[in-house]
Short mmCIF file of C-alpha atoms and ligand atoms in Angstrom, two decimals:
data_model
loop_
_atom_site.label_atom_id
_atom_site.label_comp_id
_atom_site.label_asym_id
_atom_site.label_seq_id
_atom_site.Cartn_x
_atom_site.Cartn_y
_atom_site.Cartn_z
CA UNK A 17 112.59 10.30 94.88
CA UNK A 18 111.62 12.55 98.37
CA UNK A 19 110.19 15.81 97.40
CA UNK A 20 111.96 17.25 101.00
CA UNK A 21 113.22 15.82 104.16
CA UNK A 22 111.60 17.08 107.19
CA UNK A 23 111.65 17.14 110.30
CA UNK A 24 108.76 17.74 112.62
CA UNK A 25 108.56 18.59 116.11
CA UNK A 26 106.04 18.54 118.80
CA UNK A 27 105.37 17.90 122.06
CA UNK A 28 102.53 15.93 121.36
CA UNK A 29 102.97 12.62 120.49
CA UNK A 30 99.27 12.05 118.20
CA UNK A 31 100.36 15.40 116.25
CA UNK A 32 104.22 13.86 115.82
CA UNK A 33 102.33 10.91 114.22
CA UNK A 34 99.61 12.20 112.46
CA UNK A 35 101.94 14.72 110.51
CA UNK A 36 104.69 12.01 110.58
CA UNK A 37 101.76 9.63 108.23
CA UNK A 38 100.38 12.69 105.99
CA UNK A 39 103.69 13.92 105.08
CA UNK A 40 105.11 10.57 103.93
CA UNK A 41 102.09 9.83 102.03
CA UNK A 42 103.33 13.19 100.24
CA UNK A 43 106.39 11.62 99.16
CA UNK A 44 108.33 13.87 101.79
CA UNK A 45 110.97 11.59 103.65
CA UNK A 46 109.93 12.25 107.38
CA UNK A 47 111.77 12.48 110.90
CA UNK A 48 110.28 14.34 114.53
CA UNK A 49 111.53 15.05 117.44
CA UNK A 50 109.26 15.82 120.52
CA UNK A 51 111.79 18.19 122.53
CA UNK A 52 114.30 21.47 121.06
CA UNK A 53 117.20 19.51 122.42
CA UNK A 54 116.56 16.70 120.13
CA UNK A 55 115.69 19.07 117.23
CA UNK A 56 118.99 20.35 117.71
CA UNK A 57 120.52 17.18 117.41
CA UNK A 58 118.88 15.97 114.93
CA UNK A 59 119.66 19.33 112.67
CA UNK A 60 123.23 18.60 113.67
CA UNK A 61 123.60 14.64 111.97
CA UNK A 62 121.15 14.98 109.09
CA UNK A 63 119.95 18.50 108.03
CA UNK A 64 116.69 18.47 106.61
CA UNK A 65 114.82 20.65 104.21
CA UNK A 66 112.30 22.10 106.61
CA UNK A 67 111.27 22.07 110.19
CA UNK A 68 107.72 22.27 111.16
CA UNK A 69 108.03 23.49 114.84
CA UNK A 70 106.40 23.84 117.68
CA UNK A 71 106.74 27.55 119.31
CA UNK A 72 105.63 26.06 122.78
CA UNK A 73 108.32 23.04 123.71
CA UNK A 74 109.33 21.77 127.38
CA UNK A 75 113.66 22.54 127.93
CA UNK A 76 114.73 24.54 124.46
CA UNK A 77 111.26 26.52 123.72
CA UNK A 78 111.18 26.32 119.67
CA UNK A 79 112.27 29.99 119.34
CA UNK A 80 114.91 29.24 120.99
CA UNK A 81 115.27 26.36 118.46
CA UNK A 82 114.52 28.61 115.74
CA UNK A 83 117.46 30.98 116.29
CA UNK A 84 119.84 28.08 116.46
CA UNK A 85 118.63 26.52 112.94
CA UNK A 86 118.60 30.32 111.39
CA UNK A 87 122.55 31.66 112.91
CA UNK A 88 123.88 27.72 110.98
CA UNK A 89 121.60 26.79 108.41
CA UNK A 90 119.84 30.07 107.53
CA UNK A 91 118.81 28.09 103.92
CA UNK A 92 117.02 25.58 106.14
CA UNK A 93 112.92 26.60 105.98
CA UNK A 94 111.13 26.64 109.29
CA UNK A 95 107.34 26.87 109.32
CA UNK A 96 105.93 27.60 113.13
CA UNK A 97 103.05 25.55 114.40
CA UNK A 98 101.32 27.36 117.34
CA UNK A 99 98.17 27.07 119.25
CA UNK A 100 96.83 31.13 118.86
CA UNK A 101 97.61 32.66 115.95
CA UNK A 102 99.02 35.70 115.54
CA UNK A 103 100.57 36.36 118.55
CA UNK A 104 103.80 38.85 119.17
CA UNK A 105 105.66 35.53 119.31
CA UNK A 106 104.57 34.45 115.65
CA UNK A 107 105.29 37.99 114.96
CA UNK A 108 108.93 37.82 116.34
CA UNK A 109 109.14 34.36 114.57
CA UNK A 110 109.01 35.73 111.14
CA UNK A 111 111.00 38.20 112.39
CA UNK A 112 114.02 35.45 113.39
CA UNK A 113 113.15 34.43 109.72
CA UNK A 114 110.21 31.61 110.01
CA UNK A 115 109.15 30.83 106.33
CA UNK A 116 105.27 31.11 108.00
CA UNK A 117 103.34 29.63 110.29
CA UNK A 118 100.34 27.64 110.92
CA UNK A 119 97.68 27.91 113.99
CA UNK A 120 95.99 24.11 115.73
CA UNK A 121 94.54 22.58 115.19
CA UNK A 122 94.58 22.45 111.53
CA UNK A 123 93.72 21.60 108.20
CA UNK A 124 95.87 18.47 107.11
CA UNK A 125 95.39 19.82 102.86
CA UNK A 126 96.35 23.49 103.88
CA UNK A 127 99.34 22.70 105.20
CA UNK A 128 100.13 20.35 102.44
CA UNK A 129 99.76 23.10 100.42
CA UNK A 130 101.48 25.55 101.86
CA UNK A 131 104.46 23.12 102.55
CA UNK A 132 104.78 22.33 98.82
CA UNK A 133 103.96 26.68 97.94
CA UNK A 134 107.32 26.56 100.50
CA UNK A 135 108.90 24.47 98.56
CA UNK A 136 108.61 25.68 95.03
CA UNK A 137 109.48 29.37 96.85
CA UNK A 138 112.76 28.63 98.19
CA UNK A 139 113.56 26.72 95.31
CA UNK A 140 112.82 29.18 92.88
CA UNK A 141 114.90 31.88 95.13
CA UNK A 142 117.49 29.26 95.00
CA UNK A 143 117.58 29.08 90.78
CA UNK A 144 117.15 33.46 90.70
CA UNK A 145 120.02 33.24 93.25
CA UNK A 146 122.70 30.90 91.60
CA UNK A 147 121.33 32.41 88.42
CA UNK A 148 122.62 36.28 89.08
CA UNK A 149 126.04 35.43 90.60
CA UNK A 150 126.50 33.15 87.25
CA UNK A 151 125.11 36.71 85.67
CA UNK A 152 127.36 38.64 87.47
CA UNK A 153 130.56 36.48 86.48
CA UNK A 154 129.63 36.20 83.43
CA UNK A 155 129.22 39.95 82.71
CA UNK A 156 131.89 41.37 84.39
CA UNK A 157 133.83 44.30 82.63
CA UNK A 158 136.61 41.61 82.06
CA UNK A 159 134.87 39.53 79.75
CA UNK A 160 134.47 42.63 77.53
CA UNK A 161 137.20 41.75 75.10
CA UNK A 162 139.68 44.72 73.37
CA UNK A 163 142.83 47.16 73.85
CA UNK A 164 142.29 48.89 69.97
CA UNK A 165 141.88 52.63 71.98
CA UNK A 166 138.43 52.76 70.76
CA UNK A 167 137.88 50.32 73.06
CA UNK A 168 140.21 52.00 75.96
CA UNK A 169 137.51 55.08 75.58
CA UNK A 170 134.38 52.58 75.76
CA UNK A 171 135.77 51.03 79.07
CA UNK A 172 136.64 54.57 80.94
CA UNK A 173 132.77 54.98 79.74
CA UNK A 174 131.48 52.66 81.49
CA UNK A 175 132.91 52.95 84.54
CA UNK A 176 131.77 56.15 85.15
CA UNK A 177 128.10 54.94 83.88
CA UNK A 178 128.53 51.91 86.58
CA UNK A 179 129.52 53.80 89.52
CA UNK A 180 126.90 56.62 88.18
CA UNK A 181 123.84 54.91 89.57
CA UNK A 182 121.22 56.68 87.82
CA UNK A 183 121.78 58.12 84.59
CA UNK A 184 119.70 56.18 81.39
CA UNK A 185 122.66 54.95 78.87
CA UNK A 186 122.58 55.15 75.37
CA UNK A 187 124.19 52.36 73.27
CA UNK A 188 125.06 52.88 69.51
CA UNK A 189 126.55 50.73 67.50
CA UNK A 190 126.05 47.69 64.57
CA UNK A 191 124.93 44.84 64.92
CA UNK A 192 127.50 42.39 66.54
CA UNK A 193 129.09 45.44 68.18
CA UNK A 194 128.51 43.95 71.79
CA UNK A 195 125.63 46.21 72.69
CA UNK A 196 123.87 43.07 74.23
CA UNK A 197 127.09 42.56 75.54
CA UNK A 198 127.84 45.96 76.92
CA UNK A 199 123.82 46.69 78.18
CA UNK A 200 123.95 43.30 80.67
CA UNK A 201 127.86 44.35 81.95
CA UNK A 202 126.22 48.18 83.11
CA UNK A 203 123.23 46.51 84.94
CA UNK A 204 125.99 43.04 86.68
CA UNK A 205 128.66 45.23 87.47
CA UNK A 206 126.14 48.33 89.12
CA UNK A 207 124.74 48.03 92.81
CA UNK A 208 121.54 47.71 90.60
CA UNK A 209 122.93 43.34 90.09
CA UNK A 210 120.62 41.81 92.38
CA UNK A 211 117.92 43.34 90.94
CA UNK A 212 116.07 42.07 87.54
CA UNK A 213 117.71 42.71 84.41
CA UNK A 214 114.33 43.51 81.83
CA UNK A 215 114.91 43.03 78.01
CA UNK A 216 112.72 44.17 75.70
CA UNK A 217 113.20 44.04 72.66
CA UNK A 218 111.72 46.85 70.61
CA UNK A 219 111.41 46.00 67.23
CA UNK A 220 109.63 42.92 67.71
CA UNK A 221 107.24 43.83 70.01
CA UNK A 222 104.25 44.36 68.44
CA UNK A 223 103.07 48.17 68.48
CA UNK A 224 99.78 47.45 70.19
CA UNK A 225 101.29 45.45 72.87
CA UNK A 226 103.94 47.51 73.83
CA UNK A 227 101.55 49.63 76.77
CA UNK A 228 100.26 47.01 78.01
CA UNK A 229 103.49 44.80 77.82
CA UNK A 230 105.39 47.83 79.94
CA UNK A 231 103.37 50.20 82.01
CA UNK A 232 100.47 46.87 82.85
CA UNK A 233 97.27 47.51 82.67
CA UNK A 234 94.46 47.46 85.24
CA UNK A 235 91.65 45.70 85.36
CA UNK A 236 88.50 46.13 83.07
CA UNK A 237 91.72 48.09 81.04
CA UNK A 238 90.38 46.53 77.87
CA UNK A 239 87.79 43.53 76.96
CA UNK A 240 90.31 41.31 77.98
CA UNK A 241 92.01 42.76 80.84
CA UNK A 242 90.08 40.32 83.51
CA UNK A 243 92.98 41.11 86.51
CA UNK A 244 95.10 44.08 86.85
CA UNK A 245 98.40 43.14 85.03
CA UNK A 246 102.17 44.87 86.24
CA UNK A 247 104.19 46.36 83.64
CA UNK A 248 107.83 45.24 82.20
CA UNK A 249 108.91 48.53 84.71
CA UNK A 250 107.24 47.50 87.58
CA UNK A 251 108.71 44.14 87.94
CA UNK A 252 112.29 45.77 87.12
CA UNK A 253 111.69 48.13 90.06
CA UNK A 254 115.40 48.96 91.32
CA UNK A 255 116.96 47.13 88.27
CA UNK A 256 117.34 47.83 84.66
CA UNK A 257 115.61 47.80 81.39
CA UNK A 258 117.00 47.61 78.28
CA UNK A 259 115.65 49.21 75.19
CA UNK A 260 116.95 47.57 72.42
CA UNK A 261 116.55 48.57 68.80
CA UNK A 262 114.86 51.85 70.59
CA UNK A 263 114.52 52.94 67.52
CA UNK A 264 112.28 50.70 66.17
CA UNK A 265 110.01 52.07 69.29
CA UNK A 266 106.54 53.84 67.94
CA UNK A 267 106.47 57.45 68.08
CA UNK A 268 103.25 57.99 71.38
CA UNK A 269 105.45 55.08 73.56
CA UNK A 270 107.91 57.36 73.38
CA UNK A 271 106.67 60.46 74.78
CA UNK A 272 105.49 58.45 77.68
CA UNK A 273 109.41 56.82 77.79
CA UNK A 274 110.42 60.18 78.33
CA UNK A 275 107.93 61.07 81.00
CA UNK A 276 109.01 58.02 83.08
CA UNK A 277 112.37 59.05 82.42
CA UNK A 278 112.06 62.73 83.47
CA UNK A 279 109.49 61.87 86.48
CA UNK A 280 110.48 57.90 87.20
CA UNK A 281 106.48 57.39 87.29
CA UNK A 282 104.06 56.69 85.26
CA UNK A 283 100.35 55.22 84.64
CA UNK A 284 99.16 51.28 84.38
CA UNK A 285 96.96 51.23 81.27
CA UNK A 286 93.45 52.23 82.13
CA UNK A 287 94.72 53.25 85.66
CA UNK A 288 94.46 56.97 87.39
CA UNK A 289 97.35 56.30 90.26
CA UNK A 290 100.91 57.40 89.12
CA UNK A 291 103.79 54.67 90.42
CA UNK A 292 106.70 55.47 91.30
CA UNK A 293 109.33 52.70 90.14
CA UNK A 294 113.10 53.63 90.57
CA UNK A 295 114.76 52.06 87.11
CA UNK A 296 117.42 52.29 84.68
CA UNK A 297 116.75 52.51 81.25
CA UNK A 298 119.83 51.41 78.78
CA UNK A 299 118.61 51.79 74.95
CA UNK A 300 120.41 50.65 71.70
CA UNK A 301 119.99 50.87 68.59
CA UNK A 302 121.28 50.06 65.26
CA UNK A 303 120.53 53.40 63.74
CA UNK A 304 121.18 55.95 63.41
CA UNK A 305 118.86 58.38 65.68
CA UNK A 306 120.14 61.58 65.43
CA UNK A 307 118.99 60.84 60.93
CA UNK A 308 115.55 59.20 63.00
CA UNK A 309 114.91 63.09 64.33
CA UNK A 310 115.84 64.10 61.14
CA UNK A 311 113.06 62.49 59.81
CA UNK A 312 110.43 62.74 62.94
CA UNK A 313 110.25 59.85 63.92
CA UNK A 314 112.48 59.89 66.58
CA UNK A 315 111.84 62.40 69.18
CA UNK A 316 113.96 65.24 69.64
CA UNK A 317 114.06 65.51 73.22
CA UNK A 318 114.18 61.86 74.21
CA UNK A 319 116.49 61.71 72.22
CA UNK A 320 119.09 64.36 74.11
CA UNK A 321 117.08 62.79 77.64
CA UNK A 322 119.47 59.06 76.30
CA UNK A 323 121.90 61.01 75.13
CA UNK A 324 123.25 61.89 78.56
CA UNK A 325 125.06 59.57 78.61
CA UNK A 326 126.23 58.23 74.62
CA UNK A 327 128.16 55.09 74.31
CA UNK A 328 129.47 54.00 70.91
CA UNK A 329 130.82 50.98 70.17
CA UNK A 330 132.52 50.91 67.01
CA UNK A 331 132.39 48.67 64.28
CA UNK A 332 135.23 45.28 64.53
CA UNK A 333 136.15 46.55 60.41
CA UNK A 334 137.50 50.10 62.66
CA UNK A 335 139.49 47.62 65.13
CA UNK A 336 140.88 45.42 64.03
CA UNK A 337 143.85 45.03 66.29
CA UNK A 338 141.90 43.31 68.52
CA UNK A 339 140.79 40.73 66.16
CA UNK A 340 143.46 38.21 66.87
CA UNK A 341 142.66 39.58 70.86
CA UNK A 342 139.21 38.25 70.27
CA UNK A 343 139.99 35.34 68.36
CA UNK A 344 142.40 33.75 71.34
CA UNK A 345 139.04 35.01 73.76
CA UNK A 346 136.77 32.73 71.64
CA UNK A 347 138.91 29.78 70.88
CA UNK A 348 139.03 29.83 74.62
CA UNK A 349 135.50 29.20 75.03
CA UNK A 350 134.87 27.65 71.86
CA UNK A 351 136.81 24.67 72.53
CA UNK A 352 135.53 24.56 76.18
CA UNK A 353 131.92 23.52 74.87
CA UNK A 354 132.38 22.19 72.40
CA UNK A 355 135.62 19.32 74.28
CA UNK A 356 137.34 21.15 70.89
CA UNK A 357 141.65 21.32 71.00
CA UNK A 358 141.92 24.26 68.47
CA UNK A 359 144.78 25.67 69.19
CA UNK A 360 144.62 29.03 66.39
CA UNK A 361 145.32 30.66 63.15
CA UNK A 362 147.60 30.21 61.05
CA UNK A 363 149.10 33.31 59.60
CA UNK A 364 147.96 32.95 55.39
CA UNK A 365 144.48 32.54 57.79
CA UNK A 366 144.81 35.86 60.62
CA UNK A 367 145.39 37.79 57.44
CA UNK A 368 142.78 36.27 55.80
CA UNK A 369 140.78 37.45 58.70
CA UNK A 370 142.39 40.65 59.43
CA UNK A 371 141.31 42.14 55.72
CA UNK A 372 138.42 41.03 55.49
CA UNK A 373 135.38 43.77 56.38
CA UNK A 374 133.23 42.40 58.77
CA UNK A 375 130.00 43.36 57.96
CA UNK A 376 128.44 41.37 61.27
CA UNK A 377 130.99 42.26 63.29
CA UNK A 378 132.01 41.04 66.43
CA UNK A 379 129.04 38.01 66.60
CA UNK A 380 130.23 37.37 62.55
CA UNK A 381 134.08 36.86 64.07
CA UNK A 382 132.11 34.18 66.78
CA UNK A 383 129.87 32.64 64.21
CA UNK A 384 133.04 31.88 62.17
CA UNK A 385 134.89 30.54 64.50
CA UNK A 386 132.32 28.45 65.81
CA UNK A 387 131.26 26.91 62.84
CA UNK A 388 135.31 26.00 61.42
CA UNK A 389 135.60 24.63 65.27
CA UNK A 390 133.00 22.06 64.71
CA UNK A 391 134.03 21.49 61.20
CA UNK A 392 137.76 21.20 61.41
CA UNK A 393 139.51 18.32 61.92
CA UNK A 394 142.90 19.79 62.28
CA UNK A 395 143.81 21.91 65.39
CA UNK A 396 144.15 24.77 63.53
CA UNK A 397 141.99 27.05 61.65
CA UNK A 398 143.90 27.60 58.11
CA UNK A 399 142.72 29.45 55.15
CA UNK A 400 141.13 26.39 53.85
CA UNK A 401 137.99 26.39 56.42
CA UNK A 402 137.36 29.62 56.33
CA UNK A 403 134.20 30.59 54.43
CA UNK A 404 134.08 32.19 50.64
CA UNK A 405 132.51 35.70 51.97
CA UNK A 406 135.87 36.20 53.80
CA UNK A 407 137.38 36.19 50.48
CA UNK A 408 135.75 38.84 49.00
CA UNK A 409 136.41 42.54 48.42
CA UNK A 410 134.12 44.48 50.30
CA UNK A 411 131.07 46.11 48.01
CA UNK A 412 131.92 49.38 47.21
CA UNK A 413 130.63 52.55 48.29
CA UNK A 414 128.52 55.28 45.63
CA UNK A 415 129.00 58.62 45.95
CA UNK A 416 125.11 58.56 47.91
CA UNK A 417 126.80 56.08 50.45
CA UNK A 418 124.86 53.45 49.19
CA UNK A 419 126.15 49.91 48.69
CA UNK A 420 126.23 47.74 45.31
CA UNK A 421 127.42 44.88 44.18
CA UNK A 422 129.79 44.76 41.47
CA UNK A 423 129.45 41.53 38.55
CA UNK A 424 133.46 41.06 37.78
CA UNK A 425 134.02 40.25 34.24
CA UNK A 426 133.50 36.85 34.78
CA UNK A 427 129.72 37.22 36.21
CA UNK A 428 128.22 35.89 38.35
CA UNK A 429 125.38 33.13 39.54
CA UNK A 430 122.89 35.31 40.31
CA UNK A 431 121.54 32.05 42.89
CA UNK A 432 124.91 31.65 44.37
CA UNK A 433 125.03 34.83 44.95
CA UNK A 434 121.22 35.14 46.74
CA UNK A 435 122.39 31.66 48.63
CA UNK A 436 125.39 33.94 50.43
CA UNK A 437 123.51 36.94 51.30
CA UNK A 438 120.90 34.64 52.59
CA UNK A 439 123.67 32.78 54.98
CA UNK A 440 125.30 35.97 55.83
CA UNK A 441 122.46 37.39 56.78
CA UNK A 442 121.75 34.59 59.44
CA UNK A 443 125.08 34.18 60.27
CA UNK A 444 124.61 38.72 61.38
CA UNK A 445 121.32 37.33 63.28
CA UNK A 446 122.39 34.70 64.87
CA UNK A 447 120.01 32.66 62.80
CA UNK A 448 116.70 34.46 63.47
CA UNK A 449 114.91 34.49 60.83
CA UNK A 450 112.75 37.51 61.38
CA UNK A 451 116.47 39.93 61.45
CA UNK A 452 117.77 38.06 59.31
CA UNK A 453 114.24 38.61 56.38
CA UNK A 454 114.97 42.52 57.58
CA UNK A 455 118.16 42.80 56.21
CA UNK A 456 117.45 41.78 53.43
CA UNK A 457 114.08 43.48 53.14
CA UNK A 458 111.86 40.83 52.09
CA UNK A 459 109.56 39.27 53.99
CA UNK A 460 109.81 36.30 56.60
CA UNK A 461 107.70 33.55 54.03
CA UNK A 462 109.95 34.92 51.01
CA UNK A 463 113.14 34.58 53.81
CA UNK A 464 111.72 30.50 54.72
CA UNK A 465 110.94 29.54 50.87
CA UNK A 466 114.88 30.48 49.99
CA UNK A 467 115.75 28.76 53.17
CA UNK A 468 113.93 25.85 51.72
CA UNK A 469 114.67 26.60 47.56
CA UNK A 470 118.83 26.62 48.42
CA UNK A 471 118.34 23.88 51.18
CA UNK A 472 120.24 26.62 54.06
CA UNK A 473 119.66 24.85 57.58
CA UNK A 474 117.06 22.50 58.73
CA UNK A 475 114.15 24.13 56.20
N1 LIG B 9 134.67 42.83 72.67
C1 LIG B 9 134.02 42.02 73.52
N2 LIG B 9 134.66 40.67 74.17
C2 LIG B 9 134.05 39.63 74.31
N3 LIG B 9 133.08 39.42 73.68
C3 LIG B 9 132.17 40.19 73.11
C4 LIG B 9 132.59 41.54 72.78
N4 LIG B 9 131.65 41.89 71.39
C5 LIG B 9 130.16 41.56 71.04
N5 LIG B 9 131.17 40.14 71.74
C6 LIG B 9 130.29 38.76 71.23
O1 LIG B 9 129.64 39.12 70.85
C7 LIG B 9 128.09 38.61 70.68
C8 LIG B 9 127.59 39.39 69.54
O2 LIG B 9 127.26 41.03 70.51
P1 LIG B 9 125.51 41.33 70.93
O3 LIG B 9 126.27 42.18 72.62
O4 LIG B 9 124.67 40.79 70.77
O5 LIG B 9 126.14 42.44 69.66
P2 LIG B 9 124.52 43.44 69.56
O6 LIG B 9 123.89 43.24 70.45
O7 LIG B 9 125.49 44.34 68.95
O8 LIG B 9 124.42 42.80 68.60
C9 LIG B 9 127.44 38.02 71.91
O9 LIG B 9 128.38 36.88 72.24
C10 LIG B 9 128.82 38.76 72.74
O10 LIG B 9 129.07 38.60 73.37
MG1 LIG B 10 122.05 43.35 70.60
#
């Protein structure tokens, strides 16, 4: 398959011929034209991906061809061929949208490198734009489902955050309540939507990498720093940085983050220059940050700084009236994704959904629906399809607020309970073993060992 269509436009026959030969050899599909008029005709008949365009042509010159092509086909890559290097005309061509220029006489191999690079860059650019427009559709505020008054409050807060561009935001809510979804919605609905959204999980980033990842480093800052590297804040300039699980950010980093939020500046590791960036910080946590402040593991000043715009997402069990709506929403998505025709849920099954206490919140609801739709043979979800944990009462709370599991009079199988808890932890974390192990307060190795033992998943 050809790597792309190139039109070579030059009045010198020898140049047209040699370029055509070489480019065909490189697997490009090549056409050529000797005048501006012919070039425009060719473009109208069979639009090339790239045009190598001599500036000086008899009749309509290269500049005019460039202007016309860019007006009608802005995506076409144009590389100018000039005899004199950078002259005012070349600059003008670049301003008109030419991608680059080459100077005659040119080295064929260098030219090929320039052309290959241009194709790569343009493909990337196209991907990024496509990705961004798809993302902004996916993360528009309409895709957050909810009618409960807690959700109404969330929406009115979101509208404020989206229209005020600079403030940082703190999202608080249990796991699975929709913090990621809200963070992305804020970014992709705001004026920053065409700039990067960069996600950092503070719980999984090792402490010694925090600073170099977020702020970057100068060459020689440490033994392995062979070249300068930009940090995530610099890469996100103009956009948003999503600091997930901010409660797990080391104290030393918290001071630096505070400075960044207040002054909008930071230094690269080993650097002396202050670098200015314009990023919105969206922080999220499922921890009680004010308790962390009390315990001196989270800085009070940073907490207050982030809390200017606090968004609380309440647990699903406190907005159960939204469950039918969410079921409908997810069934639509799941049917489409798996080409199924699941119509709905029987009244008895709805009762179970409404009684259940949803420790994994909306994520758990979505996962359970997905699992049942895949397994169910009927077009309606019945109680028969639902996982057994949904029939259990919520764990009782002791006086000091800690959960205990009560053994029923009939007794339990400890292994069964353990197995269920493991399955539940995986459902709550979308099969993230590191996070599941954390929920169970065991090491990842221990979790893997048990997965194997109970033959859960692929282990
Ligand atoms: N109100 C909602 N409407 C639609 N989908 C939601 C809603 N809340 C959460 N979800 C979906 O549930 C899943 C878990 O949400 P997520 O944002 O990852 O939660 P968190 O970051 O708080 O753990 C995601 O697939 C998300 O799209
Ligand atoms: Mg999350």
